[in-house]
Tab-separated table of C-alpha atoms in Angstrom:
chain	number	residue	atom	x	y	z
A	1	UNK	CA	0.630	15.817	-3.543
A	2	UNK	CA	-2.242	14.128	-5.357
A	3	UNK	CA	-5.257	13.818	-3.075
A	4	UNK	CA	-7.301	10.640	-3.445
A	5	UNK	CA	-10.896	10.762	-2.222
A	6	UNK	CA	-13.056	7.674	-1.889
A	7	UNK	CA	-16.802	7.471	-1.555
A	8	UNK	CA	-18.649	6.316	0.312
A	9	UNK	CA	-16.612	5.928	3.497
A	10	UNK	CA	-18.806	3.020	4.555
A	11	UNK	CA	-21.386	1.015	2.705
A	12	UNK	CA	-23.701	-1.737	3.815
A	13	UNK	CA	-25.023	-4.193	1.258
A	14	UNK	CA	-26.616	-7.612	1.100
A	15	UNK	CA	-25.103	-10.819	-0.174
A	16	UNK	CA	-25.581	-10.923	-3.932
A	17	UNK	CA	-25.740	-7.141	-4.357
A	18	UNK	CA	-23.662	-5.286	-6.918
A	19	UNK	CA	-21.384	-2.875	-5.071
A	20	UNK	CA	-19.568	0.137	-6.514
A	21	UNK	CA	-16.872	2.211	-4.821
A	22	UNK	CA	-15.623	5.472	-6.298
A	23	UNK	CA	-12.141	6.967	-6.103
A	24	UNK	CA	-11.413	10.494	-7.321
A	25	UNK	CA	-7.976	11.992	-7.880
A	26	UNK	CA	-7.274	15.698	-7.397
A	27	UNK	CA	-5.463	15.757	-10.754
A	28	UNK	CA	-5.111	13.572	-13.833
A	29	UNK	CA	-3.430	10.250	-13.076
A	30	UNK	CA	-4.169	8.569	-16.432
A	31	UNK	CA	-4.768	4.912	-15.543
A	32	UNK	CA	-2.108	4.683	-12.837
A	33	UNK	CA	-4.419	3.459	-10.112
A	34	UNK	CA	-4.427	0.352	-7.951
A	35	UNK	CA	-7.096	-1.100	-5.676
A	36	UNK	CA	-6.430	-3.104	-2.507
A	37	UNK	CA	-8.603	-5.159	-0.193
A	38	UNK	CA	-7.803	-5.119	3.526
A	39	UNK	CA	-9.597	-7.583	5.763
A	40	UNK	CA	-9.840	-6.772	9.491
A	41	UNK	CA	-6.466	-7.118	11.204
A	42	UNK	CA	-4.688	-8.072	7.979
A	43	UNK	CA	-2.362	-6.440	5.490
A	44	UNK	CA	-3.739	-5.021	2.242
A	45	UNK	CA	-3.942	-7.318	-0.753
A	46	UNK	CA	-3.580	-6.122	-4.339
A	47	UNK	CA	-6.763	-6.586	-6.372
A	48	UNK	CA	-6.415	-4.402	-9.450
A	49	UNK	CA	-3.637	-2.384	-11.070
A	50	UNK	CA	-3.579	0.088	-13.950
A	51	UNK	CA	-7.205	0.883	-13.146
A	52	UNK	CA	-8.692	-2.231	-14.718
A	53	UNK	CA	-6.158	-5.089	-14.736
A	54	UNK	CA	-7.140	-7.910	-12.407
A	55	UNK	CA	-4.273	-9.241	-10.310
A	56	UNK	CA	-3.520	-12.926	-10.799
A	57	UNK	CA	-5.559	-15.101	-8.466
A	58	UNK	CA	-8.214	-12.476	-7.763
A	59	UNK	CA	-11.806	-13.475	-8.472
A	60	UNK	CA	-13.432	-11.980	-11.554
A	61	UNK	CA	-16.257	-10.695	-9.333
A	62	UNK	CA	-13.949	-7.699	-8.856
A	63	UNK	CA	-13.505	-5.243	-11.694
A	64	UNK	CA	-12.101	-1.759	-12.067
A	65	UNK	CA	-12.697	1.033	-14.513
A	66	UNK	CA	-11.959	4.693	-15.114
A	67	UNK	CA	-9.148	6.978	-16.171
A	68	UNK	CA	-8.067	10.537	-15.589
A	69	UNK	CA	-9.570	11.564	-12.274
A	70	UNK	CA	-12.501	9.221	-11.662
A	71	UNK	CA	-12.327	5.502	-11.005
A	72	UNK	CA	-14.606	2.751	-9.773
A	73	UNK	CA	-14.184	-0.628	-8.149
A	74	UNK	CA	-17.151	-2.947	-8.644
A	75	UNK	CA	-17.986	-6.168	-6.852
A	76	UNK	CA	-20.471	-7.885	-9.135
A	77	UNK	CA	-22.116	-10.097	-6.518
A	78	UNK	CA	-21.217	-9.432	-2.893
A	79	UNK	CA	-20.192	-12.381	-0.755
A	80	UNK	CA	-19.648	-12.550	3.034
A	81	UNK	CA	-15.908	-12.967	2.449
A	82	UNK	CA	-15.830	-9.513	0.829
A	83	UNK	CA	-16.190	-7.870	4.255
A	84	UNK	CA	-13.178	-5.563	4.184
A	85	UNK	CA	-11.909	-2.051	3.673
A	86	UNK	CA	-10.974	-1.165	0.097
A	87	UNK	CA	-8.241	1.339	-0.710
A	88	UNK	CA	-7.274	3.060	-3.945
A	89	UNK	CA	-3.706	4.234	-4.625
A	90	UNK	CA	-2.316	6.491	-7.321
A	91	UNK	CA	1.105	5.848	-8.768
A	92	UNK	CA	1.242	8.630	-11.320
A	93	UNK	CA	3.646	10.777	-9.312
A	94	UNK	CA	5.478	10.947	-6.000
A	95	UNK	CA	4.510	10.663	-3.275
A	96	UNK	CA	2.309	7.644	-3.945
A	97	UNK	CA	-0.962	8.382	-2.146
A	98	UNK	CA	-3.953	6.390	-1.000
A	99	UNK	CA	-7.604	7.124	-0.502
A	100	UNK	CA	-8.965	7.059	3.040
A	101	UNK	CA	-10.612	3.689	2.446
A	102	UNK	CA	-14.163	2.395	2.003
A	103	UNK	CA	-15.447	-0.087	4.543
A	104	UNK	CA	-17.841	-2.664	3.109
A	105	UNK	CA	-20.260	-4.203	5.579
A	106	UNK	CA	-22.639	-7.076	4.996
A	107	UNK	CA	-26.265	-6.440	5.923
B	1	UNK	CA	5.853	-18.318	-2.392
B	2	UNK	CA	6.836	-14.739	-1.665
B	3	UNK	CA	6.772	-13.891	2.014
B	4	UNK	CA	7.624	-10.750	3.936
B	5	UNK	CA	7.806	-11.339	7.677
B	6	UNK	CA	8.055	-8.321	9.939
B	7	UNK	CA	9.310	-7.931	13.491
B	8	UNK	CA	6.965	-7.758	16.445
B	9	UNK	CA	5.074	-4.938	18.094
B	10	UNK	CA	6.943	-2.351	20.121
B	11	UNK	CA	6.127	0.391	22.604
B	12	UNK	CA	8.349	3.460	22.560
B	13	UNK	CA	8.520	6.732	24.459
B	14	UNK	CA	8.281	10.093	22.680
B	15	UNK	CA	11.641	11.171	21.334
B	16	UNK	CA	12.972	7.624	20.999
B	17	UNK	CA	13.737	5.692	17.804
B	18	UNK	CA	12.356	2.425	16.517
B	19	UNK	CA	13.714	-0.057	13.983
B	20	UNK	CA	11.347	-2.430	12.180
B	21	UNK	CA	12.624	-5.388	10.169
B	22	UNK	CA	11.143	-7.073	7.124
B	23	UNK	CA	12.573	-10.471	6.179
B	24	UNK	CA	11.969	-11.571	2.599
B	25	UNK	CA	11.801	-15.079	1.203
B	26	UNK	CA	10.560	-16.857	-1.901
B	27	UNK	CA	12.118	-14.505	-4.415
B	28	UNK	CA	15.414	-12.780	-5.206
B	29	UNK	CA	15.641	-10.098	-2.517
B	30	UNK	CA	17.731	-7.734	-4.627
B	31	UNK	CA	15.317	-7.741	-7.578
B	32	UNK	CA	12.479	-5.644	-6.099
B	33	UNK	CA	12.367	-2.396	-4.157
B	34	UNK	CA	11.003	-2.571	-0.621
B	35	UNK	CA	8.483	0.124	0.224
B	36	UNK	CA	7.238	1.154	3.642
B	37	UNK	CA	3.732	2.320	4.498
B	38	UNK	CA	1.968	3.037	7.735
B	39	UNK	CA	-1.632	3.110	8.888
B	40	UNK	CA	-2.891	4.802	12.034
B	41	UNK	CA	-5.975	3.260	13.612
B	42	UNK	CA	-9.044	3.958	11.503
B	43	UNK	CA	-7.012	5.922	8.967
B	44	UNK	CA	-5.863	5.411	5.410
B	45	UNK	CA	-2.489	4.149	4.287
B	46	UNK	CA	0.465	6.523	4.079
B	47	UNK	CA	3.464	5.762	1.878
B	48	UNK	CA	6.772	6.510	3.599
B	49	UNK	CA	9.448	5.638	1.044
B	50	UNK	CA	11.357	2.948	-0.826
B	51	UNK	CA	14.716	1.233	-0.593
B	52	UNK	CA	16.522	-0.621	-3.371
B	53	UNK	CA	18.024	-3.760	-1.804
B	54	UNK	CA	20.561	-4.114	-4.611
B	55	UNK	CA	22.156	-0.676	-4.405
B	56	UNK	CA	21.037	0.368	-0.936
B	57	UNK	CA	19.648	3.605	-2.379
B	58	UNK	CA	16.508	4.937	-0.761
B	59	UNK	CA	13.982	7.736	-1.110
B	60	UNK	CA	11.575	8.942	1.517
B	61	UNK	CA	8.441	11.021	1.291
B	62	UNK	CA	9.018	14.653	2.167
B	63	UNK	CA	6.981	14.418	5.362
B	64	UNK	CA	9.449	11.853	6.727
B	65	UNK	CA	12.724	13.235	5.409
B	66	UNK	CA	15.265	13.646	8.165
B	67	UNK	CA	13.506	11.174	10.460
B	68	UNK	CA	13.455	7.952	8.469
B	69	UNK	CA	16.304	5.643	7.500
B	70	UNK	CA	15.818	2.623	5.259
B	71	UNK	CA	18.569	0.016	5.085
B	72	UNK	CA	19.078	-3.665	4.310
B	73	UNK	CA	21.253	-6.680	5.041
B	74	UNK	CA	21.493	-8.708	1.855
B	75	UNK	CA	23.091	-11.696	3.617
B	76	UNK	CA	19.844	-12.258	5.515
B	77	UNK	CA	17.380	-10.843	2.935
B	78	UNK	CA	16.188	-8.322	5.497
B	79	UNK	CA	15.109	-4.722	5.059
B	80	UNK	CA	14.888	-2.234	7.908
B	81	UNK	CA	12.954	0.939	8.614
B	82	UNK	CA	14.205	3.198	11.375
B	83	UNK	CA	12.094	6.139	12.504
B	84	UNK	CA	13.561	8.634	14.936
B	85	UNK	CA	12.241	11.446	17.163
B	86	UNK	CA	9.040	9.526	17.685
B	87	UNK	CA	5.829	11.402	18.486
B	88	UNK	CA	2.459	10.165	19.633
B	89	UNK	CA	1.084	10.601	16.116
B	90	UNK	CA	3.625	8.043	14.843
B	91	UNK	CA	1.531	5.379	16.570
B	92	UNK	CA	0.481	3.136	13.702
B	93	UNK	CA	0.854	-0.226	12.025
B	94	UNK	CA	3.885	-0.165	9.757
B	95	UNK	CA	3.977	-2.330	6.617
B	96	UNK	CA	6.718	-3.319	4.206
B	97	UNK	CA	5.750	-4.243	0.659
B	98	UNK	CA	7.440	-5.045	-2.621
B	99	UNK	CA	6.927	-2.540	-5.387
B	100	UNK	CA	5.860	-3.658	-8.840
B	101	UNK	CA	6.886	-1.382	-11.640
B	102	UNK	CA	4.356	0.045	-14.076
B	103	UNK	CA	5.068	-0.844	-17.684
B	104	UNK	CA	4.057	0.482	-21.064
B	105	UNK	CA	4.672	-0.694	-24.612
B	106	UNK	CA	7.707	1.589	-24.563
B	107	UNK	CA	9.216	0.037	-21.467
B	108	UNK	CA	9.062	0.255	-17.664
B	109	UNK	CA	8.343	3.429	-15.753
B	110	UNK	CA	9.510	4.619	-12.348
B	111	UNK	CA	5.987	4.265	-11.020
B	112	UNK	CA	5.103	1.609	-8.497
B	113	UNK	CA	2.230	-0.146	-6.808
B	114	UNK	CA	2.534	-2.823	-4.156
B	115	UNK	CA	2.019	-6.511	-4.753
B	116	UNK	CA	3.339	-8.386	-1.699
B	117	UNK	CA	2.911	-7.108	1.845
B	118	UNK	CA	4.299	-7.970	5.234
B	119	UNK	CA	1.885	-8.713	8.062
B	120	UNK	CA	2.421	-5.336	9.717
B	121	UNK	CA	4.140	-4.154	12.897
B	122	UNK	CA	2.297	-2.106	15.517
B	123	UNK	CA	4.407	0.717	16.904
B	124	UNK	CA	2.898	2.500	19.891
B	125	UNK	CA	4.404	5.780	21.042
B	126	UNK	CA	3.353	6.623	24.563
B	127	UNK	CA	4.869	8.206	27.646
């Protein structure tokens, strides 16, 4: 199985800050990576697919980059509504696997 | 709009089985695979498998093979996940989600991410 490792596990940032979350794959997954946002008590919501493609309806404050084994999710200017846990998921090969999540807190 | 509405929370004893439903609306039920994931408290998401509502074919992750059954009733646009021989570590929120197929300039691939999610169903396994 492909192991997905996110860092940090938790981050605390102020409104307006630029925030970056990293996701590393244990083997090459090309650009077959998705990012999800999960607000407390809610289901995940798709933000980005194929590493850098913004899902329809998602604010352009979110962006994704990377390929191979290292990927980043960036929030350009943090807002209170961005309080959530962010998950990466590889879909290069079965079984589809997720990172352990990164919790974003607002200072 | 696309909606996936799941059945309510359940409490089960170890060794029992549970069946979770996922009712789809707002799209053609037979056009997209239904995937199942679960999330234990404070943990990451774990993909369990997929079911094709058109054919009824399914595939489960190796860690669940032999314990999970995925079915559907097309007349009611409902997918089901049944998990048997429950253990305490099966306590989790279970999600259904539609799978969106990856595509390239050469055509679609059998690689999926998840674009629409149900609200989740808490299954608690406790004696």
